[in-house]
Backbone as CSV, one residue per row, in Angstrom:
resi,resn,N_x,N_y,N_z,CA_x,CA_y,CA_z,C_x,C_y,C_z
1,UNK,77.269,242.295,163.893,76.203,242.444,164.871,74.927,242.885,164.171
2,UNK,74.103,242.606,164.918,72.757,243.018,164.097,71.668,243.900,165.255
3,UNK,71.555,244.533,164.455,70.534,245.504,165.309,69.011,245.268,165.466
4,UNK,67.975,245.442,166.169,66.963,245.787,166.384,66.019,246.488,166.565
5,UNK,65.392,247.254,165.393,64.799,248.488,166.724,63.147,248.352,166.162
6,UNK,62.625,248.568,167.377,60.681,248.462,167.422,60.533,249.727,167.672
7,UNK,59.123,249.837,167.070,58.682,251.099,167.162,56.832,250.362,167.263
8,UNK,56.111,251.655,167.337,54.872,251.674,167.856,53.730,250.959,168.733
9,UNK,54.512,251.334,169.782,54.313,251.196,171.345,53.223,252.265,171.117
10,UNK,52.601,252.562,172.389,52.091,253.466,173.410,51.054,253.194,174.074
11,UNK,50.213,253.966,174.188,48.987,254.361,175.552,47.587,254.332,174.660
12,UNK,46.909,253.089,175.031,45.698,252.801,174.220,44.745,252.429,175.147
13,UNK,43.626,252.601,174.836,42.117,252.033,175.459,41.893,250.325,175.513
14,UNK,41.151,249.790,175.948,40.673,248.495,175.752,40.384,247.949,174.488
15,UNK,40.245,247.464,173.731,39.734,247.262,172.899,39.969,247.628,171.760
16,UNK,40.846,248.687,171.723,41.491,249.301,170.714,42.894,248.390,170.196
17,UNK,43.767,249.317,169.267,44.414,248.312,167.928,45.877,249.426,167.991
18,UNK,47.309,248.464,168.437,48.353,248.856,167.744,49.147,248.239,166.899
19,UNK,49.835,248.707,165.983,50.593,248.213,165.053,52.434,248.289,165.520
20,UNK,52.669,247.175,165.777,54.362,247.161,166.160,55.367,246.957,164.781
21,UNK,56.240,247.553,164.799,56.945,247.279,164.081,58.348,247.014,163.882
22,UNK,59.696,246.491,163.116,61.005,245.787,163.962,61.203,246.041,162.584
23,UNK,62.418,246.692,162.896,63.514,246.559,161.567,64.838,246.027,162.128
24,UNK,65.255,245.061,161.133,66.845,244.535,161.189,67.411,245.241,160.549
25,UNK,68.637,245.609,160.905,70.151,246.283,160.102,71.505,245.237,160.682
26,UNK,72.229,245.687,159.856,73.804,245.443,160.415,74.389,244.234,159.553
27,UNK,74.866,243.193,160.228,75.611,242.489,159.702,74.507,241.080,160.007
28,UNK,73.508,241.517,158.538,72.784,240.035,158.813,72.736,239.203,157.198
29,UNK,72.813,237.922,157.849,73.122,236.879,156.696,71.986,236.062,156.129
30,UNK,71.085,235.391,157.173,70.128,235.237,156.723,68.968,234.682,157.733
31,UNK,68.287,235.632,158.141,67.697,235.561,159.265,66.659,234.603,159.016
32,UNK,66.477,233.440,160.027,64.996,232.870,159.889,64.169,233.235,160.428
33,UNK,63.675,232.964,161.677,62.924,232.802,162.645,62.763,234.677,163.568
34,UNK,61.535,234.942,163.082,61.563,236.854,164.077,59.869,236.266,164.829
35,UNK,60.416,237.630,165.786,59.418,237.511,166.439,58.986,238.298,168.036
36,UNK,58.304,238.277,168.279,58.092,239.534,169.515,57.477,238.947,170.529
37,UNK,58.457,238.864,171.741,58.223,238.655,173.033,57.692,239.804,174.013
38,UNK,56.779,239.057,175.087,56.427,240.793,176.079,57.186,240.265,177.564
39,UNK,57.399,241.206,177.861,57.558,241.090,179.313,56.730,242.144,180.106
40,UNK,55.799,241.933,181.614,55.564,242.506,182.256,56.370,242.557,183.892
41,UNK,56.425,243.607,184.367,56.725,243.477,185.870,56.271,242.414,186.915
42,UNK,57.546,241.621,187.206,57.716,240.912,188.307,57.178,239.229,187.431
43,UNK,57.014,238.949,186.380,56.559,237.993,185.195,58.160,237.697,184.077
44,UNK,58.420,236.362,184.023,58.927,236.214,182.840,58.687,236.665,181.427
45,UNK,59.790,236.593,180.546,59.649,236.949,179.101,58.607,235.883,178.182
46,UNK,57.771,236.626,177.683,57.146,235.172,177.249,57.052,235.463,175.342
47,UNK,56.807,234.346,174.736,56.252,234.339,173.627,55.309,234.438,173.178
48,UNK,54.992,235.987,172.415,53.866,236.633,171.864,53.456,235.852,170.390
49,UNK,54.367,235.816,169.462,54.111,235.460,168.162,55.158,235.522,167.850
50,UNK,55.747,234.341,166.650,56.401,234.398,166.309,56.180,233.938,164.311
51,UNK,57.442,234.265,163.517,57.666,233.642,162.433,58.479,233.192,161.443
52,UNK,58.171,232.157,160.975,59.455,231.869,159.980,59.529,232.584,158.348
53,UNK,60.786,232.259,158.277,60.798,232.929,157.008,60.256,232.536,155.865
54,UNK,59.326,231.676,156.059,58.721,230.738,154.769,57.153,231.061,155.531
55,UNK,57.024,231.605,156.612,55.739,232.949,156.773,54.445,231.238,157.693
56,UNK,55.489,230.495,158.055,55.105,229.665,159.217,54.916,230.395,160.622
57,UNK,53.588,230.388,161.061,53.234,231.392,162.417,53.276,230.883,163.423
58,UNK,53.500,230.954,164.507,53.238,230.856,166.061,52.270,231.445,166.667
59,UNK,51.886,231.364,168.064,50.955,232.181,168.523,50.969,231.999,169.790
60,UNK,50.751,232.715,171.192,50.629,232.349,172.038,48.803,232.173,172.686
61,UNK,48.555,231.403,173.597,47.407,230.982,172.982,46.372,232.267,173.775
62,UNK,47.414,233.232,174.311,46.415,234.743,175.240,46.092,235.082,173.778
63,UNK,46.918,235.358,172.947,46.757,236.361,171.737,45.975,235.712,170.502
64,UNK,45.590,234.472,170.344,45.076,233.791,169.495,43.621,234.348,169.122
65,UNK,43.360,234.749,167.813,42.378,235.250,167.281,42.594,237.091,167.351
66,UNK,43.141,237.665,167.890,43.562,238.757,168.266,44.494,239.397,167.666
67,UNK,46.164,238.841,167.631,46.689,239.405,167.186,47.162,238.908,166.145
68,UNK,47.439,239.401,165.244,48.896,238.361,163.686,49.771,239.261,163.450
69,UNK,51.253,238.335,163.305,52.233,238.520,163.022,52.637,238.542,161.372
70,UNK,53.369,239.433,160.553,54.010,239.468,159.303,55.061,239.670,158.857
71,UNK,55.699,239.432,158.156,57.289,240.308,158.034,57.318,240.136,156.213
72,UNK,58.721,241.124,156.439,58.788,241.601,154.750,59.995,241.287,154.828
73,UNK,60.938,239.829,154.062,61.921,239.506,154.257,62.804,240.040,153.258
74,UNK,62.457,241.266,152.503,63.272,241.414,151.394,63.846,243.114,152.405
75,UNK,62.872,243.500,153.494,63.570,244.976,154.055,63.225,243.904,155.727
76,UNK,64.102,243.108,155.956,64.471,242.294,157.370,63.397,242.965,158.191
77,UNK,62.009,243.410,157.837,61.074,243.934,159.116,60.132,243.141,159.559
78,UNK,59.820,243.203,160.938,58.465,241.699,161.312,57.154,243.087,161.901
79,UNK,56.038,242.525,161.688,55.040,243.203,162.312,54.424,242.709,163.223
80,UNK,53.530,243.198,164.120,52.593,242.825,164.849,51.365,243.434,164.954
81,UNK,50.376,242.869,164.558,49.113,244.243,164.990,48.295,243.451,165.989
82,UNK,47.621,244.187,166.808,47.542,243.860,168.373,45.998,244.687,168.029
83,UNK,44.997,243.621,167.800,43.384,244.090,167.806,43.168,243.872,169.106
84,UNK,41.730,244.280,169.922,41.169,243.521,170.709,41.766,243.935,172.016
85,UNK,42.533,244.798,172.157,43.659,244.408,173.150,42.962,244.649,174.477
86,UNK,43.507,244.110,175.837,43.152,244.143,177.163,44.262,244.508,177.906
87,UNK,43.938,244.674,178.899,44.743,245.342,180.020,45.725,244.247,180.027
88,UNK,45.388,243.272,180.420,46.795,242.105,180.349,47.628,242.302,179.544
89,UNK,47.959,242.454,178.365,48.626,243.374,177.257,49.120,243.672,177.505
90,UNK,49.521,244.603,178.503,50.229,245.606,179.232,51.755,244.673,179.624
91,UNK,52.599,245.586,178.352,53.962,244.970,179.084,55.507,245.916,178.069
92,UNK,55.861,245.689,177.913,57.095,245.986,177.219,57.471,244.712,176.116
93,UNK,57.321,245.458,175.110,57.321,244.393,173.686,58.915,244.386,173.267
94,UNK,59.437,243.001,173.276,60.570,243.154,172.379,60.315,241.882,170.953
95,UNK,61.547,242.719,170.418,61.450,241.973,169.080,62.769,240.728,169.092
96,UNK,62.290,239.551,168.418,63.554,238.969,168.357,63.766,238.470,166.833
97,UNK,65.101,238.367,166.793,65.526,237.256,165.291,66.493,236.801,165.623
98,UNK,66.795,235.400,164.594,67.731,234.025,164.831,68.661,234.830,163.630
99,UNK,69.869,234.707,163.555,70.414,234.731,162.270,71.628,233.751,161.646
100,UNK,71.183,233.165,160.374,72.058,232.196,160.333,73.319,232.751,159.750
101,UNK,74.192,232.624,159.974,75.347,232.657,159.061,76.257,231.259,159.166
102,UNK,75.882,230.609,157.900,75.932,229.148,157.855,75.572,228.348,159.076
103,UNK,76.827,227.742,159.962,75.921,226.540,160.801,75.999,227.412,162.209
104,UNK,76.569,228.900,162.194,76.538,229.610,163.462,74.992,230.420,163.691
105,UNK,74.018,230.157,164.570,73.231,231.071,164.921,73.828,231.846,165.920
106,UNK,73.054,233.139,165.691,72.950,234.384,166.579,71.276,234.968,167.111
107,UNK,71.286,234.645,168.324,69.733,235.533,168.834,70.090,236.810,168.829
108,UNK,69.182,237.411,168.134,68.989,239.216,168.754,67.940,239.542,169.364
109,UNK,68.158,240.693,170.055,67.049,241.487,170.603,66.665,243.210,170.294
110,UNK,65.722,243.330,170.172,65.500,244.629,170.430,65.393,245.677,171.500
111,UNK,65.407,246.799,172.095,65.461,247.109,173.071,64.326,247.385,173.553
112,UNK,63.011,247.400,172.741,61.677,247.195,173.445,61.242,248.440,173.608
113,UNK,59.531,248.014,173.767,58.852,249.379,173.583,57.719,248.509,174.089
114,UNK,56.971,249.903,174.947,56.100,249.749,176.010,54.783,249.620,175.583
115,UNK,54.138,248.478,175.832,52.413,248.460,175.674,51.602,248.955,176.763
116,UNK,51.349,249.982,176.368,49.897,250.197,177.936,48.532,250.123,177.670
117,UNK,47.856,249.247,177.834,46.006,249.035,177.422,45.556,249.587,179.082
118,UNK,44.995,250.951,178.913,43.979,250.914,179.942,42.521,250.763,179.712
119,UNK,42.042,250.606,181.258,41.164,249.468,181.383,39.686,250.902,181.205
């Protein structure tokens, strides 16, 4: 099994800047694809940014110019830093990764951590 855990969430102004961060542990083989989804109340999970392990980016197109995604594949961690941010922002961040172990994938999740941009 593989674990997830995010850290640096919290309670920010408009316009202001957080840095998320996701470490993998456990029983991982060779993860490709990480990446951090938000969810807000009464709204589906959506795709924030994502990346591959050859440092190929995604983006969703709210966060474009705003935020970028990184990871350090030698300590399994993905980042996010979140410039610019707006009240829409506002949601509960999780982290995800694919992991291969040969032709079996596994999705993980993290258990998430809360964005609040007030206005």
């Amino acid at each position: 099994q593989v674990q997830l855990v995010e850290s640096g969430g919290g309670l920010v102004q408009a316009g202001g800047s957080l840095r998320l961060s996701c470490a993998a542990s456990g029983s991982i083989f060779r993860i490709n694809t990480m990446g951090w989804y938000r969810q807000s109340p009464g709204k589906q999970r959506e795709l924030v940014a994502d990346i591959t392990r050859g440092g190929s980016t995604n983006f969703a197109d709210s966060v474009k110019g705003r935020f970028t995604i990184s990871r350090d594949n030698a300590k399994n961690m993905v980042y996010l830093q979140m410039n610019c941010l707006k009240p829409e922002d506002t949601a509960v961040y999780y982290c995800n990764a694919d992991n291969f172990n040969g032709p079996v994938v596994t999705t993980h999740w993290g258990q998430g951590t809360q964005v609040t941009v007030s206005s």
